[in-house]
Short mmCIF file of C-alpha atoms in Angstrom, two decimals:
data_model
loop_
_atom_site.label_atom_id
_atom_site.label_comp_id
_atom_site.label_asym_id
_atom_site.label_seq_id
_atom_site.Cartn_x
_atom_site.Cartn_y
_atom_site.Cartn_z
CA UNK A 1408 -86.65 -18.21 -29.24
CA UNK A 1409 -84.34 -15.78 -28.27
CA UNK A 1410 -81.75 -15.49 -25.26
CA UNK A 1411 -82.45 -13.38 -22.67
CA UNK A 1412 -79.42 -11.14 -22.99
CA UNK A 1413 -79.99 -9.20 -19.54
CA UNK A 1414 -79.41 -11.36 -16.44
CA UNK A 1415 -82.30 -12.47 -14.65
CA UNK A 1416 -82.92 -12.22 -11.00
CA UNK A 1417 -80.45 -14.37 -9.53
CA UNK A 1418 -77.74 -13.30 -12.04
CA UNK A 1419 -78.58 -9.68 -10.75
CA UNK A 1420 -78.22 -11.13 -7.39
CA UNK A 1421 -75.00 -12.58 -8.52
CA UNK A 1422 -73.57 -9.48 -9.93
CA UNK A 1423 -74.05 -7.27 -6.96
CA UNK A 1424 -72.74 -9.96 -5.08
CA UNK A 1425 -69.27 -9.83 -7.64
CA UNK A 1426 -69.47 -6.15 -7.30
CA UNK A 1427 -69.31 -6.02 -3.50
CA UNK A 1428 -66.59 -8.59 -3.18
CA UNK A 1429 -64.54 -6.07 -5.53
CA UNK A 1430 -63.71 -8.38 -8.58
CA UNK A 1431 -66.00 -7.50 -11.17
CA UNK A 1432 -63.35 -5.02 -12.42
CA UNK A 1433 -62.07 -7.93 -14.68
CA UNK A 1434 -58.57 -7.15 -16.21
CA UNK A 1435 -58.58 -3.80 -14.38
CA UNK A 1436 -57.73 -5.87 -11.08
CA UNK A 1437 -59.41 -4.68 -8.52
CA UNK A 1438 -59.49 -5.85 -5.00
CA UNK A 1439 -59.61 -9.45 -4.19
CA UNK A 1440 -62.76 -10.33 -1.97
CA UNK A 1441 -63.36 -8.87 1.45
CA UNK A 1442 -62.77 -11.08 4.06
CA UNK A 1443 -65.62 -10.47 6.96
CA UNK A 1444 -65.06 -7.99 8.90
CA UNK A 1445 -61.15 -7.59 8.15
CA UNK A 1446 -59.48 -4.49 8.04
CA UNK A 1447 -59.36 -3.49 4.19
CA UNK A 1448 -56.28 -4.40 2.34
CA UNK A 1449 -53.35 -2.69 1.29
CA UNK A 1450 -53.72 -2.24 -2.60
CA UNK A 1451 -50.16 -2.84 -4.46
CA UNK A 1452 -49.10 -1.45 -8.55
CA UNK A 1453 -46.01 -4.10 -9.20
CA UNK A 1454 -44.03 -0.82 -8.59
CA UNK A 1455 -45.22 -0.02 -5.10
CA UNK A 1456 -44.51 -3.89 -4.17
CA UNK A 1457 -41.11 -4.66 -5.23
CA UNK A 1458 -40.31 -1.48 -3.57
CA UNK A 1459 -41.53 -2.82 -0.50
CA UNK A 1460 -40.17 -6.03 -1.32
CA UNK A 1461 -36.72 -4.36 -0.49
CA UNK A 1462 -37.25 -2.49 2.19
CA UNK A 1463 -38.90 -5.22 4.14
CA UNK A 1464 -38.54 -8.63 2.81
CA UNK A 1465 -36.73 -10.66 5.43
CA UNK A 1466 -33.97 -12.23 3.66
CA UNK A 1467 -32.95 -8.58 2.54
CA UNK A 1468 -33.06 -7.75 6.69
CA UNK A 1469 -30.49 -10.50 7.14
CA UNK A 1470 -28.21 -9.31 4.24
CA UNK A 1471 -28.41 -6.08 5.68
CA UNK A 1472 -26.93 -7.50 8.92
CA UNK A 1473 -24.70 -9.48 7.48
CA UNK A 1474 -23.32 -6.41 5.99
CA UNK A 1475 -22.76 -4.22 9.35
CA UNK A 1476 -20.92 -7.66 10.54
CA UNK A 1477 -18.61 -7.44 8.12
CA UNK A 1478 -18.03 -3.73 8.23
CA UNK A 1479 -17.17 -4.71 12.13
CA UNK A 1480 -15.01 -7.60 11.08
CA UNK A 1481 -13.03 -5.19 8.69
CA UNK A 1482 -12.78 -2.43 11.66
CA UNK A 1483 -11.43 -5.20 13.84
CA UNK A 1484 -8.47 -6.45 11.20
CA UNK A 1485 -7.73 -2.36 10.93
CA UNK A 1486 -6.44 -2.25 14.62
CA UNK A 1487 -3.70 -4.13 13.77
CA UNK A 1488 -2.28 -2.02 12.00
CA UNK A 1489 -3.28 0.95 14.79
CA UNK A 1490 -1.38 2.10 17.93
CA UNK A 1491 -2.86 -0.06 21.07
CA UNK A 1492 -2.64 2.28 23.96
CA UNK A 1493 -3.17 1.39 27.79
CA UNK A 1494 -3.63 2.79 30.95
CA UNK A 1495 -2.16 0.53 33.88
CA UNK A 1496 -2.21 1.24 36.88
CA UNK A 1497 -0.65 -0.76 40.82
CA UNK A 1498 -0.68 0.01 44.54
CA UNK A 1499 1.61 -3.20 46.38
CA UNK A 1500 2.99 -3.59 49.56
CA UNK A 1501 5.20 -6.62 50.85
CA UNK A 1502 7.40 -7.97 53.76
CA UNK A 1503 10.20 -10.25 53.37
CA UNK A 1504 12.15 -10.54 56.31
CA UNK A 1505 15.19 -12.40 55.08
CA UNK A 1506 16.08 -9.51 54.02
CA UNK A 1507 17.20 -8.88 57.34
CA UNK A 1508 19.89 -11.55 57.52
CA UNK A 1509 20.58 -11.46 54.19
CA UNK A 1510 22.05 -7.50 54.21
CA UNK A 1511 21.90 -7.40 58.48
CA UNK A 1512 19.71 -4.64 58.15
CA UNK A 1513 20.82 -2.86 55.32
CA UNK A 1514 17.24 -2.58 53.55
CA UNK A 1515 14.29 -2.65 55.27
CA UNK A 1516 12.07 -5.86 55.20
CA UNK A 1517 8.70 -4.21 54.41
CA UNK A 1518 8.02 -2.21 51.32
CA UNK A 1519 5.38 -0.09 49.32
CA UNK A 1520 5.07 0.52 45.81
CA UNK A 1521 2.56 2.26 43.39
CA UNK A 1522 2.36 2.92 40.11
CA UNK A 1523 0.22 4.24 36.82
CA UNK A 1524 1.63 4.46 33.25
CA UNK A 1525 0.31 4.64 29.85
CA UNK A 1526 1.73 1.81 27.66
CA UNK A 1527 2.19 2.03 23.72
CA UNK A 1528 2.64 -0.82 21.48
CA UNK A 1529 2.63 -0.49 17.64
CA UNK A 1530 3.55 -3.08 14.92
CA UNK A 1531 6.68 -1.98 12.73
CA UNK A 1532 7.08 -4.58 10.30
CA UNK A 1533 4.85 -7.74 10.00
CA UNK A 1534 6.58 -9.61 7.15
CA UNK A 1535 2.89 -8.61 4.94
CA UNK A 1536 0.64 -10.08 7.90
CA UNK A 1537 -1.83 -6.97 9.05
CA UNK A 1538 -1.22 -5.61 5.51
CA UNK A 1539 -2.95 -8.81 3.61
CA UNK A 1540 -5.41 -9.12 6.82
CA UNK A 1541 -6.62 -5.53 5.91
CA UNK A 1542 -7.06 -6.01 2.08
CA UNK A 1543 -9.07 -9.42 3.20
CA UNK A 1544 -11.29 -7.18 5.07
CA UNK A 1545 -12.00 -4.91 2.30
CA UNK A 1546 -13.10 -7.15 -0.18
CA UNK A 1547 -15.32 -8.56 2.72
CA UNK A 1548 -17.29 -5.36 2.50
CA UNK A 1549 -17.37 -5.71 -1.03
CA UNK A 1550 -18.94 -9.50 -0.52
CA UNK A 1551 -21.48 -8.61 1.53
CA UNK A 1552 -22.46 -6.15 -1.21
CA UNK A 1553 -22.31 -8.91 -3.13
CA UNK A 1554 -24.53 -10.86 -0.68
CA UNK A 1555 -27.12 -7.79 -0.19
CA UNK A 1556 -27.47 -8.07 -3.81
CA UNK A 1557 -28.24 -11.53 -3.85
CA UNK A 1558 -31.14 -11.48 -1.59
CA UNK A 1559 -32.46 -8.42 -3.02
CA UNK A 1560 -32.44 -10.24 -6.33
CA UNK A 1561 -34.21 -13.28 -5.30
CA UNK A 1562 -36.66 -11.34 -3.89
CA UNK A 1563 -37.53 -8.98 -6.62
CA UNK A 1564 -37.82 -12.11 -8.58
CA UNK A 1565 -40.50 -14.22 -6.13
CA UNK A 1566 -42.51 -11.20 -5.21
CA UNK A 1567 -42.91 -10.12 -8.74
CA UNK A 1568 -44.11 -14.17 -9.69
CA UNK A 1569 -46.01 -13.87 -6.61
CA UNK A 1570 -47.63 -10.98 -7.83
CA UNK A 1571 -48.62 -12.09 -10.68
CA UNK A 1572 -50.02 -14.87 -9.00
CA UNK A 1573 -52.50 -12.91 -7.64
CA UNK A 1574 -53.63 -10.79 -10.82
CA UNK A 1575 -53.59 -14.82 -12.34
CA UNK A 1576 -55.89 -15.94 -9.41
CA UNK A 1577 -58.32 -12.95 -9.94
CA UNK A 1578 -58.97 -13.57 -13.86
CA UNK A 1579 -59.68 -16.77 -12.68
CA UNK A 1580 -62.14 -16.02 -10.78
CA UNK A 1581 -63.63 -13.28 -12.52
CA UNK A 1582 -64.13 -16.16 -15.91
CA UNK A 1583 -65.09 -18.42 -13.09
CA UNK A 1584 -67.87 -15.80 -11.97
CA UNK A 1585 -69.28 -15.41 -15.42
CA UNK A 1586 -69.11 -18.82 -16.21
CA UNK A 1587 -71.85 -19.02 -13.12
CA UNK A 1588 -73.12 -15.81 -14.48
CA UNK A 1589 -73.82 -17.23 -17.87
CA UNK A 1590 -75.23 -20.44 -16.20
CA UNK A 1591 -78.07 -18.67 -13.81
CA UNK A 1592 -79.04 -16.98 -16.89
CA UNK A 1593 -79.25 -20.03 -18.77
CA UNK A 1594 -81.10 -21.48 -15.60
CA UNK A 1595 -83.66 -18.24 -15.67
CA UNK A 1596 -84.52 -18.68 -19.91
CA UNK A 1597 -85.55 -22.23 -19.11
CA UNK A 1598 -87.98 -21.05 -16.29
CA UNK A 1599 -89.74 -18.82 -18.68
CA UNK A 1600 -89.85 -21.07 -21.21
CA UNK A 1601 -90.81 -23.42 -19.27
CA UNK A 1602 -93.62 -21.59 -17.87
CA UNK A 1603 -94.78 -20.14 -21.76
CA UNK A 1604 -94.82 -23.95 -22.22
CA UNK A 1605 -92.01 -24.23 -24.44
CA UNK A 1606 -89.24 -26.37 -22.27
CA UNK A 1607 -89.98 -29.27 -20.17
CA UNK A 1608 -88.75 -30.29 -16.12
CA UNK A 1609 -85.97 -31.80 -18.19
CA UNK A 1610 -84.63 -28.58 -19.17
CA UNK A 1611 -84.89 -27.06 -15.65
CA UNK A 1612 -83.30 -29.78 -14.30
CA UNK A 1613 -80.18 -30.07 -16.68
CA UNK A 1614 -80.02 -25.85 -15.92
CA UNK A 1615 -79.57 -26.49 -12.38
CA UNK A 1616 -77.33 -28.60 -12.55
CA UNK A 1617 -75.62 -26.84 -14.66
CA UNK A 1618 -75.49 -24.26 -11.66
CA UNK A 1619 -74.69 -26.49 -9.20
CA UNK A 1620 -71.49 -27.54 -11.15
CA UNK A 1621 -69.86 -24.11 -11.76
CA UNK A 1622 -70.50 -22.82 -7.99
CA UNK A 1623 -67.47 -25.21 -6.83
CA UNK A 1624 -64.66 -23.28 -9.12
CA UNK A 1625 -66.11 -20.13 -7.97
CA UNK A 1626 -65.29 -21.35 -4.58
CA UNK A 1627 -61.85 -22.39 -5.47
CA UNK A 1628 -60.87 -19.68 -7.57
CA UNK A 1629 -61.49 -17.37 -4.41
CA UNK A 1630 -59.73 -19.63 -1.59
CA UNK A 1631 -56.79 -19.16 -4.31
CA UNK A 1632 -56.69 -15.57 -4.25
CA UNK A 1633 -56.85 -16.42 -0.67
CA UNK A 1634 -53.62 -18.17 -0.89
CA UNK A 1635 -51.94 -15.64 -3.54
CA UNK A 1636 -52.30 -12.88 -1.68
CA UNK A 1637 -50.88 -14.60 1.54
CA UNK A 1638 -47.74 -15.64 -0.30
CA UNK A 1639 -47.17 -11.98 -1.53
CA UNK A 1640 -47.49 -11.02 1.97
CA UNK A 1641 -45.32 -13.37 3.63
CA UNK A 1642 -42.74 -12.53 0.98
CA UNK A 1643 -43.76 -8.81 1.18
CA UNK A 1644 -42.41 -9.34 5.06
CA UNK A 1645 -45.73 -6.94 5.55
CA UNK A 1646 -47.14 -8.08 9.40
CA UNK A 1647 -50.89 -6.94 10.87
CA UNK A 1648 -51.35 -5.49 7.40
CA UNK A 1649 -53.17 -7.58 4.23
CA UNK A 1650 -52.17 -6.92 0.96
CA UNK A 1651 -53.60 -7.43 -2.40
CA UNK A 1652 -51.79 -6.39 -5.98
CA UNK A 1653 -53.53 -4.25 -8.85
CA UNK A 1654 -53.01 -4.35 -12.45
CA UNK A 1655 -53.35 -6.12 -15.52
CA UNK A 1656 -51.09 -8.98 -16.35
CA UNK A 1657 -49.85 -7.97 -19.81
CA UNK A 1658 -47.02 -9.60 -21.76
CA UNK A 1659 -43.92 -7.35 -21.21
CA UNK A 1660 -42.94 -4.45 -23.54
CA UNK A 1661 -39.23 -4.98 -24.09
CA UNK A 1662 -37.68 -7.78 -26.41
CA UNK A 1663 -35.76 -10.65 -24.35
CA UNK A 1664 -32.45 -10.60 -25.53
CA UNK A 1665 -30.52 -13.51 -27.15
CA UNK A 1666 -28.95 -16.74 -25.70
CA UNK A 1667 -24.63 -15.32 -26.53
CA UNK A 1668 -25.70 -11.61 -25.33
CA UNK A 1669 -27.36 -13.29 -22.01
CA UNK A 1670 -24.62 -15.42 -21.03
CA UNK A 1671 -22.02 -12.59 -21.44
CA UNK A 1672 -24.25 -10.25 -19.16
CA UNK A 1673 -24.96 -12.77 -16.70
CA UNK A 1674 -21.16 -13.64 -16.58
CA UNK A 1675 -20.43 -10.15 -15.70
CA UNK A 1676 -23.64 -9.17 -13.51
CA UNK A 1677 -24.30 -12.24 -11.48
CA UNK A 1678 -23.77 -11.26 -8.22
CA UNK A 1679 -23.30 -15.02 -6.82
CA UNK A 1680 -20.28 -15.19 -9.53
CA UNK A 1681 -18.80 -11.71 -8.38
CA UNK A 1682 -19.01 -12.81 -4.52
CA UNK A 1683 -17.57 -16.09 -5.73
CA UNK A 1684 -14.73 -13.72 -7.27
CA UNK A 1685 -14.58 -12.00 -4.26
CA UNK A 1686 -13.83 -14.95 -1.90
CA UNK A 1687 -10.62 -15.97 -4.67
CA UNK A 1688 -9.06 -12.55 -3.72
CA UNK A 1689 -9.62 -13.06 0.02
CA UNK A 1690 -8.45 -16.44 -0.36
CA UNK A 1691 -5.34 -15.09 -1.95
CA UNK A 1692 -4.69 -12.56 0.84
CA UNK A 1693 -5.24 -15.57 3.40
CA UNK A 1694 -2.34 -17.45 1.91
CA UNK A 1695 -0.24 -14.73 2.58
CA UNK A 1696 -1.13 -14.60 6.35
CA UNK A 1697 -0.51 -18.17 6.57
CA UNK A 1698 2.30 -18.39 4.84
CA UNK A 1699 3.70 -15.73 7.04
CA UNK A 1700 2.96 -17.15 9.94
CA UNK A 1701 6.48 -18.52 11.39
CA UNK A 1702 8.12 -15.01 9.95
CA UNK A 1703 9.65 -12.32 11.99
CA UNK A 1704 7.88 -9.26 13.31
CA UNK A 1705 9.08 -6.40 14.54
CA UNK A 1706 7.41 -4.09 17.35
CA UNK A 1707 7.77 -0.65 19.00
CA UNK A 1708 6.20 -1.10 22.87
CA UNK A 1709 7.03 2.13 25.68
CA UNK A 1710 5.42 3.11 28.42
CA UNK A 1711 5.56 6.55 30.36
CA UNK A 1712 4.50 7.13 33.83
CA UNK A 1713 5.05 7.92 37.50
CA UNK A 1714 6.06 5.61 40.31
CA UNK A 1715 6.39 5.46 43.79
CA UNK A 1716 8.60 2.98 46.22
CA UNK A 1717 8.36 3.36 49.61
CA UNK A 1718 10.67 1.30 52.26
CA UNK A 1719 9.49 1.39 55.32
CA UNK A 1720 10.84 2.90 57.88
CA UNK A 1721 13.79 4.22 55.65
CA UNK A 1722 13.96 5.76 52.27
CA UNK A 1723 11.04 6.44 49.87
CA UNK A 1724 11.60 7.68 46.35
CA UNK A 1725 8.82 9.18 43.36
CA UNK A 1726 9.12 10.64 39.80
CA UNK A 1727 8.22 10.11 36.52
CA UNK A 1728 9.20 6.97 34.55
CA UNK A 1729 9.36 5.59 30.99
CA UNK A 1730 10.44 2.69 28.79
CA UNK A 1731 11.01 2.51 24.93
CA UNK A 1732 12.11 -0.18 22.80
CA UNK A 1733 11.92 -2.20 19.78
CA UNK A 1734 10.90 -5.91 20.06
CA UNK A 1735 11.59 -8.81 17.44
CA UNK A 1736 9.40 -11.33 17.37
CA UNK A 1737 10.67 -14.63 15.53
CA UNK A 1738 9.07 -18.07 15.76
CA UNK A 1739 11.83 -19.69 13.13
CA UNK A 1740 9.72 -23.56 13.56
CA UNK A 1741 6.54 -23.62 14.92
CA UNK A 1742 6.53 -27.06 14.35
CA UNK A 1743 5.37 -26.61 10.07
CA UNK A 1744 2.34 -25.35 11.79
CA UNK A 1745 2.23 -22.58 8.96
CA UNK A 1746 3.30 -24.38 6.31
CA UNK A 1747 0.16 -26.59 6.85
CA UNK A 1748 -2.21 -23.93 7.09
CA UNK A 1749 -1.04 -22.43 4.00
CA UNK A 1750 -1.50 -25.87 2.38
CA UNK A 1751 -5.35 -25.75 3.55
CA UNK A 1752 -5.35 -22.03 2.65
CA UNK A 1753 -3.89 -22.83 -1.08
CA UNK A 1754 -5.86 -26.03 -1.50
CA UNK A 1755 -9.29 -23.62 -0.50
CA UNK A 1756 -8.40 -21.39 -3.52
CA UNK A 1757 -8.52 -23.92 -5.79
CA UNK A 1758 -11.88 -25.49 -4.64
CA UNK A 1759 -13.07 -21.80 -5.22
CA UNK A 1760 -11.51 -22.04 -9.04
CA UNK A 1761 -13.49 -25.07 -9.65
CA UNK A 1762 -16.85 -23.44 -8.26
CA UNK A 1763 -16.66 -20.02 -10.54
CA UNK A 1764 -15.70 -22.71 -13.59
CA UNK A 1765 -18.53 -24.66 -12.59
CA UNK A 1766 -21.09 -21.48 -11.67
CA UNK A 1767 -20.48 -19.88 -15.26
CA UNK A 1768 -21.47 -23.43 -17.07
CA UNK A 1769 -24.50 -23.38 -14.52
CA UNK A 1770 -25.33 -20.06 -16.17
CA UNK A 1771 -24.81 -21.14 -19.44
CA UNK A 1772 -27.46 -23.54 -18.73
CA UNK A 1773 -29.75 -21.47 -16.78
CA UNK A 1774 -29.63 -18.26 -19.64
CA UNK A 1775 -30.20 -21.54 -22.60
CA UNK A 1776 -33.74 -22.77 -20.58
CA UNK A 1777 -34.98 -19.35 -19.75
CA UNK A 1778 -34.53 -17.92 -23.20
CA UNK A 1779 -36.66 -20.91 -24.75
CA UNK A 1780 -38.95 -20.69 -21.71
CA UNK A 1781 -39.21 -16.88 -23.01
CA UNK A 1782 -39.75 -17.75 -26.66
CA UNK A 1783 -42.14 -20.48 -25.63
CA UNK A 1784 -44.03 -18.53 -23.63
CA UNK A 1785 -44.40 -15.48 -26.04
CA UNK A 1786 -45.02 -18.17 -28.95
CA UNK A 1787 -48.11 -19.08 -26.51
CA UNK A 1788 -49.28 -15.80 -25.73
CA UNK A 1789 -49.54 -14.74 -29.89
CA UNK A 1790 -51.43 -17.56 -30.57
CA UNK A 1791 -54.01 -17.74 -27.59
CA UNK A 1792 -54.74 -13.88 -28.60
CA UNK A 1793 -56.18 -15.10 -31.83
CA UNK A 1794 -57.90 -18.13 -30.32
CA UNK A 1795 -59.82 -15.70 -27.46
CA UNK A 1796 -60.95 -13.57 -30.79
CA UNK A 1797 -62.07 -16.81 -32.73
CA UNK A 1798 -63.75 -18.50 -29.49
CA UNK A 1799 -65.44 -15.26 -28.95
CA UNK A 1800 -66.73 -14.86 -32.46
CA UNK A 1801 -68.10 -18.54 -32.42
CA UNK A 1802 -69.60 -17.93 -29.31
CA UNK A 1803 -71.91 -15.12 -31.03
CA UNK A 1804 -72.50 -17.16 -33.94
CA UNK A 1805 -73.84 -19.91 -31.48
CA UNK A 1806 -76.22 -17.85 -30.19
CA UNK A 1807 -77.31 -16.07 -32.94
CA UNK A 1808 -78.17 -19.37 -34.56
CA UNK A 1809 -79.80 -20.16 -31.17
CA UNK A 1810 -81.90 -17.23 -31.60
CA UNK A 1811 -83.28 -18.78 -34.79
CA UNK A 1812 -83.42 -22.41 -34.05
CA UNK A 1813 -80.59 -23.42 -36.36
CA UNK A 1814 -77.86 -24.14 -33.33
CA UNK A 1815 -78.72 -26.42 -30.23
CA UNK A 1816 -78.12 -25.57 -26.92
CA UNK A 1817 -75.41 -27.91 -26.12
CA UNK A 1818 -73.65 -25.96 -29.06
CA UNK A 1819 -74.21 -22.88 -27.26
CA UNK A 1820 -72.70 -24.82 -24.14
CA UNK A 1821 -69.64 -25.62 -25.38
CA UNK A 1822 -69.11 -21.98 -27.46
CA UNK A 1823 -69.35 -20.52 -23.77
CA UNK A 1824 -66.93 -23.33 -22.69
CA UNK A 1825 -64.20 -22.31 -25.32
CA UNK A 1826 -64.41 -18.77 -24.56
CA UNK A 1827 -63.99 -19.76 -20.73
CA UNK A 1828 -60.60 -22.14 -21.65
CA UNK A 1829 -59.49 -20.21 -24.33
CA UNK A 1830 -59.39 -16.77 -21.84
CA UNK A 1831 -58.37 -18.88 -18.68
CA UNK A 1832 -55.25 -20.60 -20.93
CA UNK A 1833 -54.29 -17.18 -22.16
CA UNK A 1834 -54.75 -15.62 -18.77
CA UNK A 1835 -52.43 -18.32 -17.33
CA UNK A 1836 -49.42 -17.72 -20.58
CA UNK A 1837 -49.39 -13.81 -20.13
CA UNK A 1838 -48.34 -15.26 -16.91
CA UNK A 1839 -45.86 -17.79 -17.37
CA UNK A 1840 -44.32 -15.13 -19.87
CA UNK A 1841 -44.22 -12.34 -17.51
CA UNK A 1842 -42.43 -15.29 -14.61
CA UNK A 1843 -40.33 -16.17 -17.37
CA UNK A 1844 -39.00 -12.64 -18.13
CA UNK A 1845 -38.51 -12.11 -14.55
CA UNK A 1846 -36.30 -15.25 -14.00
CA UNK A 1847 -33.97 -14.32 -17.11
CA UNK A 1848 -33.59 -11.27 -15.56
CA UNK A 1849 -32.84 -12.95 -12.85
CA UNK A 1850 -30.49 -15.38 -14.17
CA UNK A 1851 -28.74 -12.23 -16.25
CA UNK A 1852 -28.02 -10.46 -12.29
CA UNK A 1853 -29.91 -7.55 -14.17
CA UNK A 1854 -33.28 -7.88 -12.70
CA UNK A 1855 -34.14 -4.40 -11.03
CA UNK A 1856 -32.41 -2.29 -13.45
CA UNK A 1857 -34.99 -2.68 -16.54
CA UNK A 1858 -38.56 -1.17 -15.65
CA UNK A 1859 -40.84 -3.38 -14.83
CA UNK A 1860 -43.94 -4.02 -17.06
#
């Protein structure tokens, strides 16, 4: 006999029920289920979230911050260099009466004095001090560049696996709601064969549960859209707002490029290697301080200014006043505290030579397992489309033969079944290959720059 090839009544049931929780779209991704009464979610293209991924990912915040404290750490090295200027200012008044023995009367014991002047001091000559302190401060802006980078980066590179994480969890589900689907039908031919008298209690019994079995992955399959979707949010950094992803998860357009051409991009683009690079120059300039540091230095300090002296009970005198000189300044032994510092300062840029030789073999690595994660993946992905075509052909044959009594229902069973695995496993490899594009981006320092599929 036949197949029904409709859904009965409970697989209408279960359809509207798909419908309303918004994932009978399939491959089109629509909306994960509705949760309640919640607030409806905020519907993300891979686009539209790694957008948002750097404007409000938290990690990227910090960078951010990190970056204004290092433009104020470079502002602060600057006024070194600067004129410091002061306003001082003094009102005193004092009595020494040995005075009067000391010049019999001559000046008065008691006396007043004010004052208010505007000082100047400005560094001459610093034997390459404020000069190197400066250039260390630049190329601190250019770190946290570096750093911003970084997190941006990362981030790009978790929300997009996060995101497909989601479209991952919904196929799921969706081959998880047929599989039900295709179960309640099954469940709905035996009742009417059962009541034309043509299938026993057995075969209502082994239906059910049949049904019984596939509702726990339905379950499953939506707690872990559940869980995807909260991931992308927390890395989304979106608060009092859900959010859910749309799309299709498709392998990616663009050829991954070879294992010689990655390493030499990532060697150039990294930004962890370029920061890395960037601490060696600072390094540099901080050997210089150091090494300075029991040198001479010259300053220009002046002041200009009125004051006011007042002896009491005799003379009193005002006018303007001013001072101007140049000041050396030369600690010849500071007991070898600068020779040890430059020491430290010295043996710091080597440690740093070590890391960048040891980051660019890291790379090396990294590009060599995500270029044969890349060709493994793809490798994967080719040969699961054939096997979905294939499963789905046997499938039909199955049933066909079904139809005319030549094919048993357990075959029909397991035709279904290898349809279900074969879509799930290439579901789950258009996955792993789109992650595994991401991270050699990633591992290049290029990830951002080529569109995203």
């Amino acid at each position: 006999m036949k197949l029904s090839s409709g859904p009965g009544k409970a697989g209408r049931v279960l359809l509207v029920l798909a419908a309303l929780l918004g994932v009978w779209e399939g491959r089109l991704g629509g909306a994960a289920p509705a949760r309640g009464e919640e607030k409806k979610a905020l519907l993300l293209t891979r686009e539209e979230a790694l957008k948002m991924a750097l404007e409000k990912n938290k990690d990227v915040h910090k960078a951010r911050e990190y970056k204004k404290m290092v433009e104020g750490r470079y502002v602060e090295e600057r006024a070194a260099a600067l004129p410091q200027l002061s306003l001082n200012g003094g009102f005193s008044r004092d009595r020494d009466d040995s005075m009067k023995a000391l010049f019999r009367g001559l000046f008065p014991p008691e006396k007043q004095a004010g004052s208010l002047e505007v000082g100047l001091t400005q560094a001459l000559y610093t034997f390459g001090r404020i000069g190197a302190a400066i250039r260390a401060a630049k190329i601190g802006l250019a770190t946290a560049e570096d750093q911003l980078r970084i997190f941006q980066q990362a981030a790009l590179r978790d929300v997009s696996a996060a995101f497909d994480d989601v479209l991952l969890a919904k196929e799921l589900y969706v081959l998880a709601v047929q599989n039900l689907d295709q179960k309640v039908r099954y469940l709905d031919e035996a009742r009417r064969k059962h009541a034309a008298g043509t299938a026993t209690d057995y075969d209502i019994l082994a239906a059910e549960v049949a049904v019984e079995n596939a509702r726990p992955e339905v379950i499953r399959r939506k707690n872990a859209i559940e869980i995807s979707r909260e991931k992308l949010q927390f890395l989304l950094g979106v608060e009092g707002q859900e959010v859910d992803a749309t799309g299709t998860l498709e392998a990616p357009a663009s050829p991954y490029p070879p294992y010689e051409q990655g390493v030499e991009v990532a060697w150039k683009s990294r930004p962890d290697l370029s920061d890395l690079r960037k601490r060696m120059e600072m390094q540099e300039e901080l050997v210089k301080i150091y090494a300075a540091g029991n040198m001479p230095r010259v300053d220009l300090k002046g002041t200009y200014g009125w004051r006011d002296i007042h002896y009491i009970d005799a003379a009193r005198g005002e006018g303007q006043a001013w001072s101007a000189g140049i000041f050396l300044t030369f600690p010849f032994f500071d007991g070898l505290r600068s020779e040890g510092k430059a020491a430290q300062a010295k043996s710091d840029l080597r440690s740093l030579k070590i890391d960048e030789a040891k980051l660019k073999d890291s790379i090396a690595v990294q590009v060599r397992e995500a270029v044969n994660s890349c060709r493994e993946s793809e490798e994967i992905v080719k040969a699961l489309s054939g096997t979905v075509r294939r499963a789905e052909k046997l499938l039909q044959m199955a049933e066909k033969g079904f139809e005319y009594g030549v094919k048993t229902k357990l075959e029909v069973d397991d035709a279904q079944l290898s349809v279900l695995e074969a879509k799930g496993n290439l579901a789950k490899a258009k996955r792993d290959y789109s992650v595994a594009r991401v991270t050699l981006d990633w591992i290049m320092g290029t990830i951002g720059e080529r569109s995203q599929p």
